[in-house]
Amino acid sequence: MAEESRTARLIEAVKAELPNLDFVLGYSRGFDALHATPISVRTGADADQLVFDPTCVENLATSLYGQSGKRIGIVVKGCDSRSIIELMQEKLIVRENLVIFGMPCRGVLDLAKVRVRADITQARGVAFGAEEVRLLLPDGERVLPRRDVLADKCLRCRYPNPLVADHMIGPEVERAGEEDSYADLMAFEKLTEQERFDFWKRQMSRCIRCYACRNACPLCVCKHVCLADSREPHWLSAEANLQEKWLFQVMHALHLAGRCTECGECQRSCPMGIPILLLKRKMNRELKELFNYEAGVDPEAVPPLHTFQMEEEKIKDRGQLW
Amino acid sequence: MTGNPYMPQLATIVETFDETPDIKTFRVVLLDPEAMAKFTFLPGQVAQLSAFGSGESTFVINSPPTRMDSLQFTVMRVGELTHRLHTLKAGDPVGLRGPLGNHFDVEGMKGRDIVFIGGGVGMAPLRTLLLYMLDNRADYGDITLIYGGRSPEHLCYKAELAEWTARGDMRVELTVDNPDKDWKGRVGVVPTVLTELGTSAKNAVAVTCGPPIMIRFTIQALEKLGFTDEQIVTTLERRMKCGVGLCGRCNIGDKFVCVDGPVFTQAQLRGLPQEF
Amino acid sequence: MVARFLADDALTRQAETWARDYRLLAPVREGQAVVYRTWAPDMRPFLGRPPTASAKQALLPQTENLLTYTYRKEPTDLTRTEVFLAEPLPPEPTVVLGARPCDARAGKLLDRVFLERGVKDELYARRRAATLFVTVACESMENTCFCHWTGGGPTSEEGSDVMLFPVSGGYVARAITEAGEKLLAALPEAPAATMEELAGILAHLPEPGPAPDLRQAPERFLKLFDDMDFWTDESARCLSCGVCTYLCPTCSCFNITDEDWGLKGKRVRTWDTCMSALYTLEGSGHNPRSARAQRLRNRVGHKFCYHPREFPGETGGQPEVSCTGCGRCIKSCPVSVDIRRIVRDILEKGEGK
């Protein structure tokens, strides 16, 4: 199969670079066929465990921050490469110390979508066809249309080929998505304010404050000095109250405005299935409208909230306010 | 209800004084005189001090059980609670939970020479034991104190250091990294002074507390002087919350510093997973 | 005790009945999650899958009042204050519906910490005494399940007051305790045909795969303790989030903070996680577990080494470990860290050490 030969080429490329690197971040098989798990490859034997297929959902760029001084290889999909570009733009990583293995990608699984369609808790295997996903379950095979179980970001993906790479393990893929219409957001915004508030109250009430959303985010780089954990100043109470849970998500969305590449790791990582990516998409649409800016596509660009102009084109100057 | 292990007793601050630019000492008494009269502990035991609204934290009771007019705590300003404590004054209410944890083996140390080796705020747990021994002077052999700080102003209990130096029945060696023009003591780090003094390990016990790096080099120096693991006693600092072995964070392997410590011999520490 | 029958279409009605006398925590579907909610009239309990989070919250709520305090300023001298403390309110009698055997078994392990270790935590004790578990037996094992490693099994009754066994059209309900028997008083006896069906189901429960012998785990863990390469490799993928510890039925570590509202406030206990760097960060800045390798080592060590050393005993041929094999830490981990694999690696690599 094409994917298998690509994995073989990836392994070969990684092995060739290993002598120059501290380690390579890649994917290996997880606890079952539907799960990949990140691996840091140090030896040839580690490299032989590498896999690449639509189960490789994690954005490995999350593990880059805080590794300064190390020479690291990293396996990236198109979407993941945007996180790397954003980290470069913010001078949080040194490009020279990275060796990027680019994997053009036709989309990854959204296991939440799969779960709605099939009980995969006892899955025995999976095979990926051009248009379908074949699940091997205890009671037989189950075939699902590929489009039905790909992550939303993949259905609207405009960058299936990594935007930055040292080794492109092709072939390159044609882009699947058109300009983002934000249809999901538009539909949500048709609800009344009260309905939207009630929606978020309901959703956020099951948050357990595990901060998987924050820790899985490649651009949440404050780590353990996060505002959410600060006792001085005491922004958030330690209590698992609705207002604390909600305030953190608002903070997260605001701190990612103009930085978020919508890799979706926050939402995918949420054990309680809270649709928090919608908040980031809201911010991104506003940024797109105000500054015609898209995060993580141009290493040379300055994120709009990292700079300012006295006269912003699309922000109405309200004059002296006091 | 009874049995809420997190409910402190109310206490009042009776006196505060500055030790160093960021260390203050507090004397407190329990609000209930009967409870204060019944309060017993042994040197090395700790208590949780509360400033309601800012939390609670663990501090050694650094007054000795031989002087029960108040309970004394010395607090370095580093976090949420300690910032708040530093704003409090005589008459202000606090909470107190204790005594907690284990204590120095004051019985086993009887008849032996004692070497106290302290650094910075690490003098606090040594103070309670030192005063206890001075109050029972005949029970113990030679007593030596080696105490160091970054500079003269960073030493705690300055008045007492002068008193102890003036007493004829113990030896006091003070040292600083950065002396000022009036400094008459030694210059240099504590382990070096210890080595220079060449303190004998014979029938001696060394009790040490201070920053982790000081402890490490002090233990090396003690070993060179012939001290065995059983002769070296230290107190560990750990982040603690509950103080009663339940909240989990102060574990070293299957031991909890708040219950099984904070006092450990070097022999006991060697038997634990090396994670401190 | 007599086996009774709880029909699918009687489940909601039965839940309503329990909710009259108890605070009822029942699992409901919300998106891809199955969440325990306090009973409300429009709820439909969902027992088809194990809840996303364990039932731990019934015994150890994520947020719990330890005390409340009130400052009073002296009217004649505003620089003087007095403080008054108050005990927390007693817990409501609670029924947990839809726990799984791995959740119900966890109560015993929480008891070890809060009732048996040393200081008895009366706040926990009274909550424990006021909580009943109506447990759903498992018909199959998920890829992430490993209860059989820890002396449990899909139909283990330990810690449950009532067991519900899924059969056609409903559940066979069997009381395990006196309190459980009272919960089932209004239900009809299970028909003979249903009991026959159940016997068939129980006779054909799937055989779990082989479990490793965990008796060597504590010793081998300690042998590997200082092998930082081992722990760095095992933790390389970990994000240091709290998913594993918060969803875990036995993780019981907590934080205590004061939450202040001017002159009033409360001291609260909240779940904490040893996966966070803040957990052990000392005021001085020193942190004995600054690296995630050290933190993951602590989580695994606590469950498979420190607990069995502290509470020696065997259950089902295995040492008592602080884990019931529910697999939530594996299933919900954003990067699929698999504690089974770490334990197997410990057993294998610690052997020759």
PDB file of C-alpha atoms in Angstrom, chain C residues 4-167:
ATOM      1  CA  ARG C   4     -35.226  -8.912  41.017  1.00  0.00           C
ATOM      2  CA  PHE C   5     -35.982  -7.513  37.599  1.00  0.00           C
ATOM      3  CA  LEU C   6     -35.590  -3.886  36.564  1.00  0.00           C
ATOM      4  CA  ALA C   7     -37.146  -3.397  33.134  1.00  0.00           C
ATOM      5  CA  ASP C   8     -35.592  -0.868  30.748  1.00  0.00           C
ATOM      6  CA  ASP C   9     -38.812   1.128  30.716  1.00  0.00           C
ATOM      7  CA  ALA C  10     -38.948   1.128  34.526  1.00  0.00           C
ATOM      8  CA  LEU C  11     -35.405   2.457  34.963  1.00  0.00           C
ATOM      9  CA  THR C  12     -36.300   6.136  34.848  1.00  0.00           C
ATOM     10  CA  ARG C  13     -39.228   5.595  37.206  1.00  0.00           C
ATOM     11  CA  GLN C  14     -37.000   3.698  39.641  1.00  0.00           C
ATOM     12  CA  ALA C  15     -34.405   6.464  39.466  1.00  0.00           C
ATOM     13  CA  GLU C  16     -37.097   8.996  40.302  1.00  0.00           C
ATOM     14  CA  THR C  17     -38.092   6.932  43.311  1.00  0.00           C
ATOM     15  CA  TRP C  18     -34.519   6.822  44.590  1.00  0.00           C
ATOM     16  CA  ALA C  19     -34.142  10.537  43.945  1.00  0.00           C
ATOM     17  CA  ARG C  20     -36.944  11.223  46.423  1.00  0.00           C
ATOM     18  CA  ASP C  21     -34.918   9.814  49.307  1.00  0.00           C
ATOM     19  CA  TYR C  22     -31.373  10.354  48.106  1.00  0.00           C
ATOM     20  CA  ARG C  23     -29.219  12.669  46.098  1.00  0.00           C
ATOM     21  CA  LEU C  24     -29.060  10.516  42.981  1.00  0.00           C
ATOM     22  CA  LEU C  25     -26.035  10.695  40.710  1.00  0.00           C
ATOM     23  CA  ALA C  26     -26.924   9.133  37.384  1.00  0.00           C
ATOM     24  CA  PRO C  27     -24.967   8.928  34.137  1.00  0.00           C
ATOM     25  CA  VAL C  28     -26.373  10.727  31.111  1.00  0.00           C
ATOM     26  CA  ARG C  29     -25.079  11.039  27.572  1.00  0.00           C
ATOM     27  CA  GLU C  30     -23.716  14.416  26.611  1.00  0.00           C
ATOM     28  CA  GLY C  31     -22.084  14.410  23.202  1.00  0.00           C
ATOM     29  CA  GLN C  32     -19.375  11.765  23.275  1.00  0.00           C
ATOM     30  CA  ALA C  33     -19.154  11.880  27.065  1.00  0.00           C
ATOM     31  CA  VAL C  34     -21.200   9.987  29.645  1.00  0.00           C
ATOM     32  CA  VAL C  35     -21.475  12.291  32.629  1.00  0.00           C
ATOM     33  CA  TYR C  36     -22.767  11.829  36.186  1.00  0.00           C
ATOM     34  CA  ARG C  37     -25.421  14.437  36.892  1.00  0.00           C
ATOM     35  CA  THR C  38     -27.496  15.045  39.974  1.00  0.00           C
ATOM     36  CA  TRP C  39     -30.972  13.787  39.186  1.00  0.00           C
ATOM     37  CA  ALA C  40     -33.350  16.220  37.489  1.00  0.00           C
ATOM     38  CA  PRO C  41     -36.892  15.377  36.308  1.00  0.00           C
ATOM     39  CA  ASP C  42     -36.126  15.341  32.564  1.00  0.00           C
ATOM     40  CA  MET C  43     -33.089  13.084  32.806  1.00  0.00           C
ATOM     41  CA  ARG C  44     -32.676   9.782  30.974  1.00  0.00           C
ATOM     42  CA  PRO C  45     -30.089   7.609  32.712  1.00  0.00           C
ATOM     43  CA  PHE C  46     -27.714   5.957  30.279  1.00  0.00           C
ATOM     44  CA  LEU C  47     -26.125   2.707  31.424  1.00  0.00           C
ATOM     45  CA  GLY C  48     -24.823   1.486  28.084  1.00  0.00           C
ATOM     46  CA  ARG C  49     -21.189   2.534  28.475  1.00  0.00           C
ATOM     47  CA  PRO C  50     -18.937   3.202  31.455  1.00  0.00           C
ATOM     48  CA  PRO C  51     -19.150   6.860  32.481  1.00  0.00           C
ATOM     49  CA  THR C  52     -16.320   9.044  31.168  1.00  0.00           C
ATOM     50  CA  ALA C  53     -15.235  10.096  34.657  1.00  0.00           C
ATOM     51  CA  SER C  54     -15.258   7.623  37.524  1.00  0.00           C
ATOM     52  CA  ALA C  55     -17.718   7.747  40.411  1.00  0.00           C
ATOM     53  CA  LYS C  56     -14.949   9.054  42.694  1.00  0.00           C
ATOM     54  CA  GLN C  57     -16.674  12.415  42.832  1.00  0.00           C
ATOM     55  CA  ALA C  58     -19.382  10.883  45.032  1.00  0.00           C
ATOM     56  CA  LEU C  59     -16.847  10.121  47.772  1.00  0.00           C
ATOM     57  CA  LEU C  60     -14.296  12.811  47.054  1.00  0.00           C
ATOM     58  CA  PRO C  61     -15.988  15.740  45.330  1.00  0.00           C
ATOM     59  CA  GLN C  62     -13.803  17.819  43.042  1.00  0.00           C
ATOM     60  CA  THR C  63     -14.522  20.772  45.323  1.00  0.00           C
ATOM     61  CA  GLU C  64     -15.382  20.318  48.988  1.00  0.00           C
ATOM     62  CA  ASN C  65     -15.687  22.806  51.814  1.00  0.00           C
ATOM     63  CA  LEU C  66     -13.373  22.091  54.733  1.00  0.00           C
ATOM     64  CA  LEU C  67     -14.462  25.102  56.732  1.00  0.00           C
ATOM     65  CA  THR C  68     -15.806  28.605  56.359  1.00  0.00           C
ATOM     66  CA  TYR C  69     -14.400  31.663  58.081  1.00  0.00           C
ATOM     67  CA  THR C  70     -15.757  35.092  58.846  1.00  0.00           C
ATOM     68  CA  TYR C  71     -13.786  38.111  60.000  1.00  0.00           C
ATOM     69  CA  ARG C  72     -15.466  40.657  62.229  1.00  0.00           C
ATOM     70  CA  LYS C  73     -13.938  44.084  62.668  1.00  0.00           C
ATOM     71  CA  GLU C  74     -14.019  45.551  66.150  1.00  0.00           C
ATOM     72  CA  PRO C  75     -16.543  48.400  65.853  1.00  0.00           C
ATOM     73  CA  THR C  76     -14.450  50.630  68.101  1.00  0.00           C
ATOM     74  CA  ASP C  77     -11.105  49.875  66.503  1.00  0.00           C
ATOM     75  CA  LEU C  78     -11.236  48.912  62.831  1.00  0.00           C
ATOM     76  CA  THR C  79      -7.621  47.740  62.849  1.00  0.00           C
ATOM     77  CA  ARG C  80      -8.659  44.897  65.180  1.00  0.00           C
ATOM     78  CA  THR C  81     -10.326  41.775  63.841  1.00  0.00           C
ATOM     79  CA  GLU C  82     -11.752  38.600  65.229  1.00  0.00           C
ATOM     80  CA  VAL C  83     -12.249  35.476  63.172  1.00  0.00           C
ATOM     81  CA  PHE C  84     -14.969  32.852  63.452  1.00  0.00           C
ATOM     82  CA  LEU C  85     -14.779  29.367  61.952  1.00  0.00           C
ATOM     83  CA  ALA C  86     -17.621  27.058  60.980  1.00  0.00           C
ATOM     84  CA  GLU C  87     -17.724  23.379  60.067  1.00  0.00           C
ATOM     85  CA  PRO C  88     -18.941  22.293  56.615  1.00  0.00           C
ATOM     86  CA  LEU C  89     -22.487  21.010  56.149  1.00  0.00           C
ATOM     87  CA  PRO C  90     -23.010  17.247  56.437  1.00  0.00           C
ATOM     88  CA  PRO C  91     -23.294  15.335  53.148  1.00  0.00           C
ATOM     89  CA  GLU C  92     -26.630  14.253  51.717  1.00  0.00           C
ATOM     90  CA  PRO C  93     -27.368  10.528  51.520  1.00  0.00           C
ATOM     91  CA  THR C  94     -26.390   9.593  47.976  1.00  0.00           C
ATOM     92  CA  VAL C  95     -27.040   6.816  45.491  1.00  0.00           C
ATOM     93  CA  VAL C  96     -24.617   6.422  42.597  1.00  0.00           C
ATOM     94  CA  LEU C  97     -26.371   4.751  39.695  1.00  0.00           C
ATOM     95  CA  GLY C  98     -24.439   3.169  36.851  1.00  0.00           C
ATOM     96  CA  ALA C  99     -21.009   2.808  38.393  1.00  0.00           C
ATOM     97  CA  ARG C 100     -18.965  -0.088  37.050  1.00  0.00           C
ATOM     98  CA  PRO C 101     -17.346  -2.791  39.193  1.00  0.00           C
ATOM     99  CA  CYS C 102     -13.979  -1.076  38.788  1.00  0.00           C
ATOM    100  CA  ASP C 103     -15.471   2.126  40.221  1.00  0.00           C
ATOM    101  CA  ALA C 104     -17.190   0.453  43.156  1.00  0.00           C
ATOM    102  CA  ARG C 105     -14.019  -1.449  44.069  1.00  0.00           C
ATOM    103  CA  ALA C 106     -12.146   1.845  44.257  1.00  0.00           C
ATOM    104  CA  GLY C 107     -13.948   2.785  47.487  1.00  0.00           C
ATOM    105  CA  LYS C 108     -11.823   0.312  49.423  1.00  0.00           C
ATOM    106  CA  LEU C 109      -8.644   1.909  48.063  1.00  0.00           C
ATOM    107  CA  LEU C 110      -9.835   5.402  48.962  1.00  0.00           C
ATOM    108  CA  ASP C 111     -10.655   4.067  52.453  1.00  0.00           C
ATOM    109  CA  ARG C 112      -7.038   2.993  52.807  1.00  0.00           C
ATOM    110  CA  VAL C 113      -5.935   6.597  52.440  1.00  0.00           C
ATOM    111  CA  PHE C 114      -8.667   8.494  54.246  1.00  0.00           C
ATOM    112  CA  LEU C 115      -9.643   6.038  56.977  1.00  0.00           C
ATOM    113  CA  GLU C 116      -6.730   3.682  57.530  1.00  0.00           C
ATOM    114  CA  ARG C 117      -3.463   5.438  56.814  1.00  0.00           C
ATOM    115  CA  GLY C 118      -3.269   7.453  59.995  1.00  0.00           C
ATOM    116  CA  VAL C 119      -5.475  10.418  60.661  1.00  0.00           C
ATOM    117  CA  LYS C 120      -9.093   9.500  59.964  1.00  0.00           C
ATOM    118  CA  ASP C 121     -10.714  12.028  57.668  1.00  0.00           C
ATOM    119  CA  GLU C 122     -14.174  12.425  59.155  1.00  0.00           C
ATOM    120  CA  LEU C 123     -15.365  14.489  56.170  1.00  0.00           C
ATOM    121  CA  TYR C 124     -14.609  11.541  53.928  1.00  0.00           C
ATOM    122  CA  ALA C 125     -15.890   9.017  56.444  1.00  0.00           C
ATOM    123  CA  ARG C 126     -19.368  10.509  56.678  1.00  0.00           C
ATOM    124  CA  ARG C 127     -19.620  10.865  52.906  1.00  0.00           C
ATOM    125  CA  ARG C 128     -18.535   7.275  52.497  1.00  0.00           C
ATOM    126  CA  ALA C 129     -21.124   6.095  55.011  1.00  0.00           C
ATOM    127  CA  ALA C 130     -23.846   8.059  53.210  1.00  0.00           C
ATOM    128  CA  THR C 131     -23.146   6.702  49.710  1.00  0.00           C
ATOM    129  CA  LEU C 132     -24.615   3.613  48.050  1.00  0.00           C
ATOM    130  CA  PHE C 133     -23.440   2.144  44.751  1.00  0.00           C
ATOM    131  CA  VAL C 134     -25.840   0.642  42.209  1.00  0.00           C
ATOM    132  CA  THR C 135     -23.358  -0.954  39.865  1.00  0.00           C
ATOM    133  CA  VAL C 136     -23.801  -2.222  36.321  1.00  0.00           C
ATOM    134  CA  ALA C 137     -21.916  -5.441  35.625  1.00  0.00           C
ATOM    135  CA  CYS C 138     -19.853  -5.464  32.427  1.00  0.00           C
ATOM    136  CA  GLU C 139     -20.678  -7.936  29.665  1.00  0.00           C
ATOM    137  CA  SER C 140     -17.440  -7.383  27.808  1.00  0.00           C
ATOM    138  CA  MET C 141     -14.022  -5.851  28.211  1.00  0.00           C
ATOM    139  CA  GLU C 142     -12.887  -2.844  26.229  1.00  0.00           C
ATOM    140  CA  ASN C 143      -9.414  -2.621  24.725  1.00  0.00           C
ATOM    141  CA  THR C 144      -8.428  -0.369  27.600  1.00  0.00           C
ATOM    142  CA  CYS C 145      -9.872  -2.523  30.414  1.00  0.00           C
ATOM    143  CA  PHE C 146      -7.553  -4.430  32.738  1.00  0.00           C
ATOM    144  CA  CYS C 147      -9.550  -4.968  35.915  1.00  0.00           C
ATOM    145  CA  HIS C 148      -8.369  -8.591  36.000  1.00  0.00           C
ATOM    146  CA  TRP C 149      -4.802  -7.376  36.599  1.00  0.00           C
ATOM    147  CA  THR C 150      -5.904  -5.883  39.900  1.00  0.00           C
ATOM    148  CA  GLY C 151      -7.926  -8.745  41.322  1.00  0.00           C
ATOM    149  CA  GLY C 152     -11.238  -7.498  39.939  1.00  0.00           C
ATOM    150  CA  GLY C 153     -13.422  -8.605  37.094  1.00  0.00           C
ATOM    151  CA  PRO C 154     -16.393  -7.577  34.943  1.00  0.00           C
ATOM    152  CA  THR C 155     -18.872  -8.875  37.538  1.00  0.00           C
ATOM    153  CA  SER C 156     -16.927  -8.167  40.743  1.00  0.00           C
ATOM    154  CA  GLU C 157     -19.325  -7.253  43.555  1.00  0.00           C
ATOM    155  CA  GLU C 158     -16.788  -5.667  45.880  1.00  0.00           C
ATOM    156  CA  GLY C 159     -17.909  -2.215  47.053  1.00  0.00           C
ATOM    157  CA  SER C 160     -21.350  -2.408  45.461  1.00  0.00           C
ATOM    158  CA  ASP C 161     -24.696  -2.289  47.241  1.00  0.00           C
ATOM    159  CA  VAL C 162     -26.667  -3.449  44.206  1.00  0.00           C
ATOM    160  CA  MET C 163     -25.489  -5.198  41.057  1.00  0.00           C
ATOM    161  CA  LEU C 164     -27.418  -4.792  37.814  1.00  0.00           C
ATOM    162  CA  PHE C 165     -26.832  -7.472  35.204  1.00  0.00           C
ATOM    163  CA  PRO C 166     -27.935  -6.496  31.684  1.00  0.00           C
ATOM    164  CA  VAL C 167     -30.396  -9.014  30.150  1.00  0.00           C
TER     165      VAL C 167
END
